[in-house]
Coordinates of C-alpha atoms and ligand atoms in Angstrom, one line a residue:
E1 CA 0.1 0.0 0.0
N2 CA 1.2 3.5 -0.9
N3 CA 0.9 5.6 2.1
G4 CA 2.6 8.7 0.9
G5 CA 1.3 12.0 2.2
N6 CA -0.9 10.4 4.8
G7 CA -3.9 11.4 2.8
R8 CA -3.0 15.1 2.5
K9 CA -3.7 17.1 -0.6
K10 CA -0.7 19.3 -0.1
P11 CA 2.6 18.4 1.4
N12 CA 3.9 19.6 4.9
I13 CA 7.6 21.0 4.9
L14 CA 9.6 21.5 8.1
I15 CA 12.2 24.1 7.8
T16 CA 14.8 23.9 10.5
G17 CA 18.3 25.1 11.4
T18 CA 20.4 27.0 13.8
P19 CA 18.8 30.5 14.6
G20 CA 20.0 33.0 11.9
T21 CA 20.3 30.5 9.1
G22 CA 17.2 32.0 7.4
K23 CA 14.3 29.8 8.3
T24 CA 11.8 32.6 8.7
T25 CA 12.8 34.5 5.5
T26 CA 13.0 31.4 3.4
S27 CA 9.6 30.0 4.7
S28 CA 7.9 33.3 4.1
L29 CA 9.1 33.5 0.5
L30 CA 8.3 29.9 -0.1
A31 CA 4.8 30.2 1.5
D32 CA 3.9 33.0 -1.0
A33 CA 5.5 31.4 -4.0
A34 CA 4.0 27.8 -3.4
Q35 CA 0.6 28.9 -1.6
L36 CA 1.4 27.2 1.6
R37 CA 0.7 28.3 5.3
H38 CA 3.8 29.5 7.1
I39 CA 3.7 28.4 10.9
N40 CA 6.4 30.3 12.8
V41 CA 6.5 28.1 16.0
G42 CA 8.4 30.6 18.1
D43 CA 5.7 33.3 17.4
L44 CA 3.0 30.8 18.0
V45 CA 4.4 29.8 21.3
K46 CA 4.3 33.4 22.4
Q47 CA 0.9 34.3 21.0
K48 CA -1.0 31.2 22.5
N49 CA 1.2 30.9 25.5
L50 CA 2.3 27.4 24.7
H51 CA 5.2 27.6 27.1
D52 CA 6.0 27.0 30.8
G53 CA 7.6 30.4 31.5
W54 CA 10.8 32.1 30.8
D55 CA 14.3 30.6 31.1
E56 CA 16.6 33.3 32.6
D57 CA 19.8 31.5 31.8
L58 CA 18.9 30.7 28.1
Q59 CA 16.8 33.9 27.7
C60 CA 14.0 32.3 25.9
H61 CA 10.6 30.7 26.5
V62 CA 10.5 27.1 27.9
I63 CA 8.5 25.6 25.0
N64 CA 5.8 23.1 25.9
E65 CA 6.1 20.5 23.2
D66 CA 2.8 18.8 23.9
L67 CA 0.8 22.0 23.8
V68 CA 2.5 22.9 20.5
C69 CA 1.8 19.6 18.9
D70 CA -1.9 19.7 20.1
E71 CA -2.3 23.1 18.6
L72 CA -0.8 22.2 15.2
E73 CA -2.4 18.6 14.8
D74 CA -5.5 19.7 12.9
M75 CA -3.6 22.0 10.4
M76 CA -1.0 19.3 9.9
E77 CA -3.6 16.7 9.1
E78 CA -5.0 19.1 6.4
G79 CA -1.5 19.6 4.8
G80 CA 0.0 22.5 3.0
N81 CA 2.0 23.8 5.9
I82 CA 5.6 25.1 6.3
V83 CA 6.7 24.7 9.9
D84 CA 9.5 27.0 10.9
Y85 CA 11.5 26.1 14.1
H86 CA 15.0 25.7 15.3
G87 CA 14.2 22.1 16.7
C88 CA 12.6 19.1 15.1
D89 CA 12.8 16.1 17.4
F90 CA 9.5 16.5 19.1
F91 CA 7.1 16.7 16.1
P92 CA 5.4 13.5 15.0
E93 CA 7.4 12.0 12.2
R94 CA 4.2 11.3 10.2
W95 CA 3.6 15.1 9.8
F96 CA 6.3 15.8 7.2
D97 CA 6.9 15.1 3.6
C98 CA 10.2 17.0 3.5
V99 CA 12.6 18.3 6.3
V100 CA 14.9 21.0 5.2
V101 CA 17.9 21.9 7.2
L102 CA 19.4 25.4 6.5
Q103 CA 23.1 25.8 7.0
T104 CA 25.3 28.9 7.0
D105 CA 29.0 29.5 7.1
N106 CA 30.4 30.5 10.5
P107 CA 31.6 34.0 9.8
I108 CA 28.3 34.8 8.1
L109 CA 26.2 33.4 10.8
Y110 CA 28.3 35.2 13.4
D111 CA 27.5 38.5 11.8
R112 CA 23.9 37.9 11.5
L113 CA 23.4 37.0 15.1
S114 CA 25.5 39.8 16.3
N115 CA 23.4 42.2 14.2
R116 CA 20.4 40.6 16.0
G117 CA 22.0 41.7 19.2
Y118 CA 23.2 38.2 20.4
T119 CA 26.3 38.4 22.6
G120 CA 28.2 36.1 25.1
S121 CA 26.9 32.6 25.6
K122 CA 23.7 33.1 23.6
L123 CA 26.0 34.0 20.6
S124 CA 28.6 31.2 21.3
N125 CA 26.0 28.5 21.9
N126 CA 24.3 29.1 18.5
I127 CA 27.7 29.2 16.6
E128 CA 28.6 25.9 18.3
C129 CA 25.2 24.6 17.4
E130 CA 26.1 25.3 13.8
I131 CA 29.7 24.0 13.9
F132 CA 28.5 20.6 15.3
Q133 CA 25.5 20.5 12.8
V134 CA 23.3 19.8 15.7
L135 CA 20.1 20.3 13.7
L136 CA 21.1 18.2 10.8
E137 CA 21.9 15.4 13.2
E138 CA 18.6 15.9 15.0
A139 CA 16.7 15.8 11.6
K140 CA 18.5 12.6 10.5
A141 CA 17.8 11.0 13.8
S142 CA 14.1 12.0 13.8
Y143 CA 12.9 11.5 10.1
P144 CA 13.6 9.0 7.3
E145 CA 16.8 9.9 5.7
N146 CA 15.3 10.3 2.1
I147 CA 13.1 13.2 3.2
V148 CA 15.9 15.1 4.9
V149 CA 17.8 17.7 2.9
A150 CA 20.5 20.2 3.9
L151 CA 20.6 23.5 2.0
Q152 CA 23.3 26.2 2.1
S153 CA 21.9 29.6 3.2
D154 CA 24.8 32.0 2.9
S155 CA 23.5 34.5 0.4
I156 CA 20.5 36.0 -1.3
E157 CA 21.4 33.9 -4.3
D158 CA 21.4 30.8 -2.1
M159 CA 18.0 31.8 -0.7
S160 CA 16.4 32.4 -4.1
K161 CA 17.9 29.0 -5.4
N162 CA 16.5 27.3 -2.3
V163 CA 13.0 28.7 -2.7
E164 CA 13.1 27.8 -6.4
T165 CA 14.1 24.2 -5.7
L166 CA 11.4 23.9 -3.1
V167 CA 8.7 25.5 -5.2
D168 CA 9.5 22.9 -7.9
W169 CA 9.4 20.0 -5.3
V170 CA 6.0 21.2 -4.1
R171 CA 4.7 21.4 -7.7
R172 CA 5.9 17.8 -8.4
W173 CA 4.6 16.4 -5.1
S174 CA 1.5 14.3 -5.3
P175 CA -0.3 12.6 -2.5
A176 CA 0.5 9.1 -3.8
S177 CA 4.1 9.8 -4.3
Ligands
ADP201 P1 16.0 32.4 11.3 O1 14.5 32.5 11.1 O2 16.6 31.0 11.0 O3 16.5 32.8 12.7 P2 15.9 34.7 9.6 O4 15.2 34.4 8.5 O5 15.3 35.5 10.7 O6 16.7 33.6 10.3 O7 17.3 35.5 9.1 C1 18.2 36.2 10.0 C2 18.7 37.3 9.3 O8 19.7 36.9 8.1 C3 17.8 38.2 8.5 O9 18.2 39.5 8.6 C4 17.8 37.8 7.1 O10 17.4 38.8 6.3 C5 19.2 37.3 7.0 N1 19.3 36.2 6.0 C6 18.7 35.0 6.2 N2 19.1 34.1 5.2 C7 20.0 34.9 4.4 C8 20.7 34.5 3.2 N3 20.5 33.2 2.6 N4 21.3 35.4 2.6 C9 21.5 36.6 3.2 N5 20.8 37.1 4.3 C10 20.0 36.2 5.0
MN202 MN1 13.0 32.8 12.8

């Protein structure tokens, strides 16, 4: 039996990667070009209070993974979503038809995160996360290898090419593939 797409009419794509690699910018362009719904998980967590408070050390919300998954379940079942988040191991495997891991060369990422105001351990933790390819390893450990793709996101040209590649993939995707 061919179970591709789990009955969805449109595919679900996860766009993950270290903060600053371009998830939100890429997701937003892709959503427009391929007529998909962009779900920025970080924003959703804040809007709907899907967290267990504020982590003073890490300077971020402590995401409640169960609440996030409950919130997204119906939309994911429907299909046609781009999920944008810097983590990927707590979403159900069955949700996604494609998992994109964006990657950026270190000096470029360093500048982007500095421009965003990151300093100290927040900056160095994210740089280390990228050096050790934490998100690529997490994606490979959490999803079938044949749906995980790493894309370089150093320049505007890279981003345009990535969006083009993904738009083509969405056009070719069919529920039975
Ligand atoms: P993320 O959502 O992964 O944290 P963003 O999409 O917010 O990353 O991008 C962070 C910053 O880097 C933004 O200012 C964005 O314009 C810039 N940026 C992202 N990707 C690229 C790229 N491929 N080329 C040039 N600038 C980029
Ligand atoms: Mn983002």
